[in-house]
mmCIF file of C-alpha atoms in Angstrom:
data_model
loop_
_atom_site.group_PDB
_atom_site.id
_atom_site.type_symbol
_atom_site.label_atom_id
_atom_site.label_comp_id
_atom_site.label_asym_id
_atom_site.label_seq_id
_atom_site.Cartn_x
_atom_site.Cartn_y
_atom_site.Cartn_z
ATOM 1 C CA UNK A 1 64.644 124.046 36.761
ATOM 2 C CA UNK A 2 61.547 126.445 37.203
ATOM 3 C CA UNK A 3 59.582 123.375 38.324
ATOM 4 C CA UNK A 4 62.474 122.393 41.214
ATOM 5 C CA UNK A 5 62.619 126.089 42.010
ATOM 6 C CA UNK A 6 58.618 126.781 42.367
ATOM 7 C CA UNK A 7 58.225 123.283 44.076
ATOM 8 C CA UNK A 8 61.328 124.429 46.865
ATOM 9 C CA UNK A 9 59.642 128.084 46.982
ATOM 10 C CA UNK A 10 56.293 126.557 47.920
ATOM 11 C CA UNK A 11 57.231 123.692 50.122
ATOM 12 C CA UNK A 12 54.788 123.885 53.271
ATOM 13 C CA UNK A 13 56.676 125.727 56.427
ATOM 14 C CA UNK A 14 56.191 124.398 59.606
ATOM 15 C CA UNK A 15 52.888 125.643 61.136
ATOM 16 C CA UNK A 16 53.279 124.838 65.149
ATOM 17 C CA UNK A 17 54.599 127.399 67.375
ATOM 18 C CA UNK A 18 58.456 127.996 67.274
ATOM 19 C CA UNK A 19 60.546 128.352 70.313
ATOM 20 C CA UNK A 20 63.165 130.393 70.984
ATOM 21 C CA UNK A 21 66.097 130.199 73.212
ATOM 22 C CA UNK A 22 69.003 132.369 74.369
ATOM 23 C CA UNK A 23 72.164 130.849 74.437
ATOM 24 C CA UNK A 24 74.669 132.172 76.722
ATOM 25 C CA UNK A 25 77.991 131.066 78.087
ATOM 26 C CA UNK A 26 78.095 128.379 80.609
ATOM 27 C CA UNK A 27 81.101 128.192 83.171
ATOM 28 C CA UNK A 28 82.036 125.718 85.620
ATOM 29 C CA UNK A 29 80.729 127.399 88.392
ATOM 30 C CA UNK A 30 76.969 126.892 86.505
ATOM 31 C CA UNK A 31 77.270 123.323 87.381
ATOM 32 C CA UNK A 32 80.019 122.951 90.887
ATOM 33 C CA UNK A 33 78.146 124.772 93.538
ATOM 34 C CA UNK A 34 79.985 126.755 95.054
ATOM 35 C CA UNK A 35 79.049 125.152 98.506
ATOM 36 C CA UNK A 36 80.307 121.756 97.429
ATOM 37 C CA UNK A 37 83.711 123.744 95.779
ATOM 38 C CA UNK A 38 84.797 125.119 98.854
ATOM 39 C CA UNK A 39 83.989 122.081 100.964
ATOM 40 C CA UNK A 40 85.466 119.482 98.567
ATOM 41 C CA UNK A 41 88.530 122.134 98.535
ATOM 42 C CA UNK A 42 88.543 122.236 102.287
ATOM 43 C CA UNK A 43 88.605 118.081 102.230
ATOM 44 C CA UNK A 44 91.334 117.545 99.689
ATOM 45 C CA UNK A 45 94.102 119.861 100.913
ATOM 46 C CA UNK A 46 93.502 119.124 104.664
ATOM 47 C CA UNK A 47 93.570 114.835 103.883
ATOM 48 C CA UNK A 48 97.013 115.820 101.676
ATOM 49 C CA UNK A 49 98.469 117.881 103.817
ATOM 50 C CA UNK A 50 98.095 114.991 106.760
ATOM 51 C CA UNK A 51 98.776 112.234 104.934
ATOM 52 C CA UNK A 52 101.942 113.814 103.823
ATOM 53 C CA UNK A 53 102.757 114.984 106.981
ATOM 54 C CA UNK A 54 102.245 111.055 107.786
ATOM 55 C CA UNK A 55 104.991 110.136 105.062
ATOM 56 C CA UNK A 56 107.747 111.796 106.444
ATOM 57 C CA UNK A 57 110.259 109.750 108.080
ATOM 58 C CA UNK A 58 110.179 108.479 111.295
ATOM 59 C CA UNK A 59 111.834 109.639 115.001
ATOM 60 C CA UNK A 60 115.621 108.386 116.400
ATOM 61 C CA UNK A 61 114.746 106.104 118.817
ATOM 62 C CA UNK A 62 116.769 108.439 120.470
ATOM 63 C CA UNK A 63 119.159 108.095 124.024
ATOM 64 C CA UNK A 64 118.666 106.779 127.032
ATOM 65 C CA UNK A 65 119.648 103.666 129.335
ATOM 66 C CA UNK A 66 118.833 100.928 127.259
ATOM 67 C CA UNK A 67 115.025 98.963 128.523
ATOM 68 C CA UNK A 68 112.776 97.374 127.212
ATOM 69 C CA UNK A 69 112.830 97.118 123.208
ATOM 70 C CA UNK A 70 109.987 99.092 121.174
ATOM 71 C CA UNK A 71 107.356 96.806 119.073
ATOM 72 C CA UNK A 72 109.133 94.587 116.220
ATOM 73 C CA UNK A 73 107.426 96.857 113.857
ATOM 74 C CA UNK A 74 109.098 99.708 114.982
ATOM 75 C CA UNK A 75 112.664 98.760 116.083
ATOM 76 C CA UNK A 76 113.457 99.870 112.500
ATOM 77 C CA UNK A 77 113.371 103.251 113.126
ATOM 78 C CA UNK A 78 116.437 103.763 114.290
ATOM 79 C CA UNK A 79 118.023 101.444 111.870
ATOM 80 C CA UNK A 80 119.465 103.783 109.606
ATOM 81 C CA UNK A 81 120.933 106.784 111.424
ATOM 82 C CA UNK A 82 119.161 110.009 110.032
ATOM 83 C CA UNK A 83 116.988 108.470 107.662
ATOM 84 C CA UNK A 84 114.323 106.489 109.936
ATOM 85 C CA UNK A 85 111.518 104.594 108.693
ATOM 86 C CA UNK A 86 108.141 106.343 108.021
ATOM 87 C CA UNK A 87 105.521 105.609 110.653
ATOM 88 C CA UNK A 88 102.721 104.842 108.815
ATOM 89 C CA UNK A 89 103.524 101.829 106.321
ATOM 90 C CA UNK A 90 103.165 101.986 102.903
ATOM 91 C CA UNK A 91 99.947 99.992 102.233
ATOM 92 C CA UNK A 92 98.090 102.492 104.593
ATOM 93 C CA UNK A 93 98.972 105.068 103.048
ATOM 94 C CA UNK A 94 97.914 103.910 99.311
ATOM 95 C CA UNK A 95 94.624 103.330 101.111
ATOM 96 C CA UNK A 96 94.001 106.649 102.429
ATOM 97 C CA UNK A 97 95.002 107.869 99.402
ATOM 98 C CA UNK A 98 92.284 106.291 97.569
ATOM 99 C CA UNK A 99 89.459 106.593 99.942
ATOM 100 C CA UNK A 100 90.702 110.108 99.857
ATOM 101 C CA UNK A 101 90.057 109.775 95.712
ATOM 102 C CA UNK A 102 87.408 107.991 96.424
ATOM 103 C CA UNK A 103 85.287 109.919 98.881
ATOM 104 C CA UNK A 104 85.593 113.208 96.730
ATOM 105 C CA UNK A 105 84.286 111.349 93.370
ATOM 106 C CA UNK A 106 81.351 110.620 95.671
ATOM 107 C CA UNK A 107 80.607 113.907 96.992
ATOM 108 C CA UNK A 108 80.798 115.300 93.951
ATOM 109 C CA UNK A 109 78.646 112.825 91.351
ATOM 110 C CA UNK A 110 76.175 113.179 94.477
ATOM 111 C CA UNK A 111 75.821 116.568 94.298
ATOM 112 C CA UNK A 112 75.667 116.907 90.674
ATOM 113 C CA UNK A 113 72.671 114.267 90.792
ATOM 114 C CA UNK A 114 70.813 116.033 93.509
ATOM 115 C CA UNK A 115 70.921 119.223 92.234
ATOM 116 C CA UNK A 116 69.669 117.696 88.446
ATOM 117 C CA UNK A 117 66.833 116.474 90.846
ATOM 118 C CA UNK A 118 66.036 119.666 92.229
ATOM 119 C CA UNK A 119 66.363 117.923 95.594
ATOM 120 C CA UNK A 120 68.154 119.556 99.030
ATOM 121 C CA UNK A 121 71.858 119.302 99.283
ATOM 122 C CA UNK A 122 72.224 116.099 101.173
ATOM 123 C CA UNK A 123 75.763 115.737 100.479
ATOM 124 C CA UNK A 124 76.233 118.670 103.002
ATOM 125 C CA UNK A 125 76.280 116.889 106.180
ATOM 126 C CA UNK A 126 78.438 114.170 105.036
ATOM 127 C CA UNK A 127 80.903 116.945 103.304
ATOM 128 C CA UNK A 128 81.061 118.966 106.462
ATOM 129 C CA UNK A 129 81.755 116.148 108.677
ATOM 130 C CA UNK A 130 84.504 114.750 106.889
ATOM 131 C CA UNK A 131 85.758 118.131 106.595
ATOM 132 C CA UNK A 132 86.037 118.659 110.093
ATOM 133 C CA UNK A 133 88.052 115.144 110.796
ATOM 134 C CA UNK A 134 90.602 115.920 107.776
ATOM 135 C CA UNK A 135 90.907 119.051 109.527
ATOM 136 C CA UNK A 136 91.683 117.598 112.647
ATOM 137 C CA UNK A 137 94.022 115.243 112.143
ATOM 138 C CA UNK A 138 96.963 117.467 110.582
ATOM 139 C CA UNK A 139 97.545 119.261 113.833
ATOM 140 C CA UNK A 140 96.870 115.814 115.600
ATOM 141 C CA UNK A 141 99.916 114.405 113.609
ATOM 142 C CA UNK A 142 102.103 117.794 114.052
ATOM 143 C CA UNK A 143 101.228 117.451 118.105
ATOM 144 C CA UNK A 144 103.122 113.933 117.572
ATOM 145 C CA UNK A 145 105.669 114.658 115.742
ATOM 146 C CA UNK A 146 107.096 117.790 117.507
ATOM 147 C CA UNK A 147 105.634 117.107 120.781
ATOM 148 C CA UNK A 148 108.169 117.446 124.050
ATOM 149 C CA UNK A 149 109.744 113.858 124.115
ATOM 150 C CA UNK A 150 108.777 111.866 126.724
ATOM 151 C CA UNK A 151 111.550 112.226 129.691
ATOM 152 C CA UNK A 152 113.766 109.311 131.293
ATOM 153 C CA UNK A 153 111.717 106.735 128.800
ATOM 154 C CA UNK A 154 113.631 103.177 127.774
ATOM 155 C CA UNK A 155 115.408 103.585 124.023
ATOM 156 C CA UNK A 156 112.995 103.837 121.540
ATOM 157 C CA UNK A 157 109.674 104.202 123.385
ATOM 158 C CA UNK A 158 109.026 107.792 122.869
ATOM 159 C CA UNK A 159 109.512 106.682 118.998
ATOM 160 C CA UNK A 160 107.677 104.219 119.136
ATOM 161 C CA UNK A 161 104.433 106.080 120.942
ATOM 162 C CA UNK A 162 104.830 109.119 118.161
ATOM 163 C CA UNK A 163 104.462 106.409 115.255
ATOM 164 C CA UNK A 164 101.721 104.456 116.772
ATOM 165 C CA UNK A 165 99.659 107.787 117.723
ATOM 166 C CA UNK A 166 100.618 109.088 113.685
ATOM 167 C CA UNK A 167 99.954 105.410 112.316
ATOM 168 C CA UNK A 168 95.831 105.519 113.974
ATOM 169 C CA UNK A 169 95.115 108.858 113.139
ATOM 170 C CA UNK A 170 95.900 107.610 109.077
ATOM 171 C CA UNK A 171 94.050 104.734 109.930
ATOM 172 C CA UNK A 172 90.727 107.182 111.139
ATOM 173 C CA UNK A 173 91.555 109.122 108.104
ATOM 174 C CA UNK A 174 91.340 106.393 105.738
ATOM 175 C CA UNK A 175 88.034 104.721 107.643
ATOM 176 C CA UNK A 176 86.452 108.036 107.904
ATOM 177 C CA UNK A 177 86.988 108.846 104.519
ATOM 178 C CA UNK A 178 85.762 105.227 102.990
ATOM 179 C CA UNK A 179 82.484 105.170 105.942
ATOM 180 C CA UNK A 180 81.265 109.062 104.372
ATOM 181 C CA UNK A 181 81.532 107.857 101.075
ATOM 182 C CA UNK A 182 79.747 104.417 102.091
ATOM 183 C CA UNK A 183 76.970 106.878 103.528
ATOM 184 C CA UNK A 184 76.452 109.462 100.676
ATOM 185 C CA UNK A 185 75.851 106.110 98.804
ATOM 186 C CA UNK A 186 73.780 104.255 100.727
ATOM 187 C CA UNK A 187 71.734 107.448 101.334
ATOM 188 C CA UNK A 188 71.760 109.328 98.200
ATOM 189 C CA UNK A 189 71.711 106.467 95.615
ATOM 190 C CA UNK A 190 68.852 107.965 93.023
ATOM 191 C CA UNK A 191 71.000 110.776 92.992
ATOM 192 C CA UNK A 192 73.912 108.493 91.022
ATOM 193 C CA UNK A 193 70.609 107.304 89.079
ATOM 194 C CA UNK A 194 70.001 110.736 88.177
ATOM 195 C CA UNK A 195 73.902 111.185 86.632
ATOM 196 C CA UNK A 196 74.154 107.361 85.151
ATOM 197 C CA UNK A 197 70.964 106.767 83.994
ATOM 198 C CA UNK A 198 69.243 104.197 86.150
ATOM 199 C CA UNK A 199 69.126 101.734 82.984
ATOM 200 C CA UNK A 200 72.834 101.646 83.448
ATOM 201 C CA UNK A 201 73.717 98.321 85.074
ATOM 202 C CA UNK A 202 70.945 96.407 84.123
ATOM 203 C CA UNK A 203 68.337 98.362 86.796
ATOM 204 C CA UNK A 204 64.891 98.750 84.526
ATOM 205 C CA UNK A 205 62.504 99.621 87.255
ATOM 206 C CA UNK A 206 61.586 103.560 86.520
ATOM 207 C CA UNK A 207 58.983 103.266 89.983
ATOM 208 C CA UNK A 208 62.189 101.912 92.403
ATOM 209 C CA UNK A 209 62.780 104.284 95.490
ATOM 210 C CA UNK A 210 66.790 103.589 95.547
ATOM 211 C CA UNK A 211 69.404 102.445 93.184
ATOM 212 C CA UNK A 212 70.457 98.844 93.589
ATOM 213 C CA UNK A 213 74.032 99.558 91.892
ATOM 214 C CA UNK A 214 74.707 102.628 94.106
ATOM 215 C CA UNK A 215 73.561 100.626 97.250
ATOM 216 C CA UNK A 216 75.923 97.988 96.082
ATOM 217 C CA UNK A 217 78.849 99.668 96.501
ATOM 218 C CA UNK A 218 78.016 101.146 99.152
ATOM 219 C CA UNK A 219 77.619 98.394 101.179
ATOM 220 C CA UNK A 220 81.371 97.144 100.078
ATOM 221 C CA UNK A 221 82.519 100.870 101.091
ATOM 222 C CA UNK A 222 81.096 100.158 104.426
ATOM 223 C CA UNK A 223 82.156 96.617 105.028
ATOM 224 C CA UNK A 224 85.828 98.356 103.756
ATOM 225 C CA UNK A 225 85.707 101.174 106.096
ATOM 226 C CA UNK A 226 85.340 98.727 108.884
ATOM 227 C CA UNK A 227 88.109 96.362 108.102
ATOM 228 C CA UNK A 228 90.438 99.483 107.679
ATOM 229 C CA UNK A 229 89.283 100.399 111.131
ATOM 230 C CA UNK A 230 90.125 97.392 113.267
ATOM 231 C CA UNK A 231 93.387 96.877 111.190
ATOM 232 C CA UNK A 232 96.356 96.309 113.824
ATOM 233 C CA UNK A 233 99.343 99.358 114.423
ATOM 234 C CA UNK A 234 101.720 96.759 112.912
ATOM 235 C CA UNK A 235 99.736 94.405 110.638
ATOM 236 C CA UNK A 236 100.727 95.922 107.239
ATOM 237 C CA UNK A 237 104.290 96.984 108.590
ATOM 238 C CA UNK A 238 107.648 94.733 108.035
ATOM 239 C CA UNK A 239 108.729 92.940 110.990
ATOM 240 C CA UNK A 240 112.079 92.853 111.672
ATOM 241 C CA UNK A 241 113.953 89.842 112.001
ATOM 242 C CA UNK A 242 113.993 88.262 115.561
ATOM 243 C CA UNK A 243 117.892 88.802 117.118
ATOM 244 C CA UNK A 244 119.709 85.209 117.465
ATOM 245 C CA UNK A 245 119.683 83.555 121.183
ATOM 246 C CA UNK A 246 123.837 84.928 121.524
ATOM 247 C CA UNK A 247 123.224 87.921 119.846
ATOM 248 C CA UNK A 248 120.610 89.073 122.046
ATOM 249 C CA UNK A 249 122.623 87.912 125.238
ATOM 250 C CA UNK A 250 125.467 89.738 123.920
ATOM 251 C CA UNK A 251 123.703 92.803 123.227
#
């Protein structure tokens, strides 16, 4: 025992310099600039509060001598008295719900990346634009919806204008949304090389300027946000059921 004792007592102690550090508490603000807080903030409740807006349900076609009929997509909306259909269909919707989703996982792994590369916020322009078009199309949908009706119009054309008017400015959410995401990508990829590890995917090259998974799916955000863009008012939107030859001459 005196041998284990004198052999632990005058084991050899580490002879290069010894570093100290301070630990202190880390909070979330440490790491979410405050910058990309406030404008992710600004993003997310301006998007929800329009697309919710957008989800309520649609106008009464309302009175008036009876003209000529609204679109087939629309001649719902007065279907069901009281409870109209919404004006923006379902599958738009879901979509500018994710790009919504979508966009602000972007902005923020960007952010994160370029500030663990000690580079300028890039993801500033990009947040501040979309920003500004979230925050412009709630009151474009509330000017819509409670607008002054247009006067002495055929049944269901004043309807049928407020739901096509509410039905594009989802539709420039959603592209908006998906293209600024498609950007921050494109743009900032070494950034998401920086957070993921740019071995991750199968990308080895330390030298490379850009990362070829981030460009990637960028390009598929871009070639989305362009389809969502030229998408028809009624393409994704039941069509109601042409009236029979004697129904239609007795209405």
């Amino acid at each position: 025992m005196a041998a284990h004792a004198l052999g632990q007592i005058s084991y050899p102690g580490p002879r290069r310099m010894r570093r100290q550090a301070v630990l202190s508490v880390r909070h979330v603000s440490d790491f979410l600039p405050r910058r990309l807080a406030l404008t992710t903030a600004a993003i997310f409740v301006s998007a929800v509060a329009a697309i919710g807006h957008a989800t309520l349900p649609g106008f009464a076609a309302g009175g008036g001598p009876l003209g000529s009929r609204p679109p087939s997509w629309a001649a719902g909306t007065a279907r069901k008295p009281g409870w109209p259909r919404p004006p923006v269909s379902p599958a738009m919707l879901t979509t500018a719900s994710l790009a919504l989703l979508v966009f602000v996982a972007v902005l923020s792994v960007t952010a994160v990346g370029q500030a663990r590369l000690a580079e300028a916020p890039g993801w500033v322009p990009a947040g501040l634009l979309t920003a500004g078009a979230c925050a412009a199309a709630l009151p474009a949908i509330l000017t819509a919806r409670f607008r002054q009706g247009v006067r002495d119009a055929p049944r269901g054309l004043d309807a049928a204008l407020r739901a096509i008017t509410i039905h594009r400015v989802a539709r420039t959410l959603a592209a908006t949304l998906t293209a600024q995401a498609a950007v921050l990508l494109l743009t900032q990829s070494n950034a998401w090389a920086a957070v993921l590890g740019r071995d991750a995917f199968w990308e080895t090259d330390p030298a490379a300027t850009s990362w070829g998974p981030a460009l990637a799916a960028g390009t598929v955000l871009g070639v989305a946000a362009t389809v969502i863009a030229v998408i028809p008012v009624g393409a994704a939107a039941p069509r109601s059921p042409a009236p029979l030859p004697g129904q239609e001459a007795a209405a």
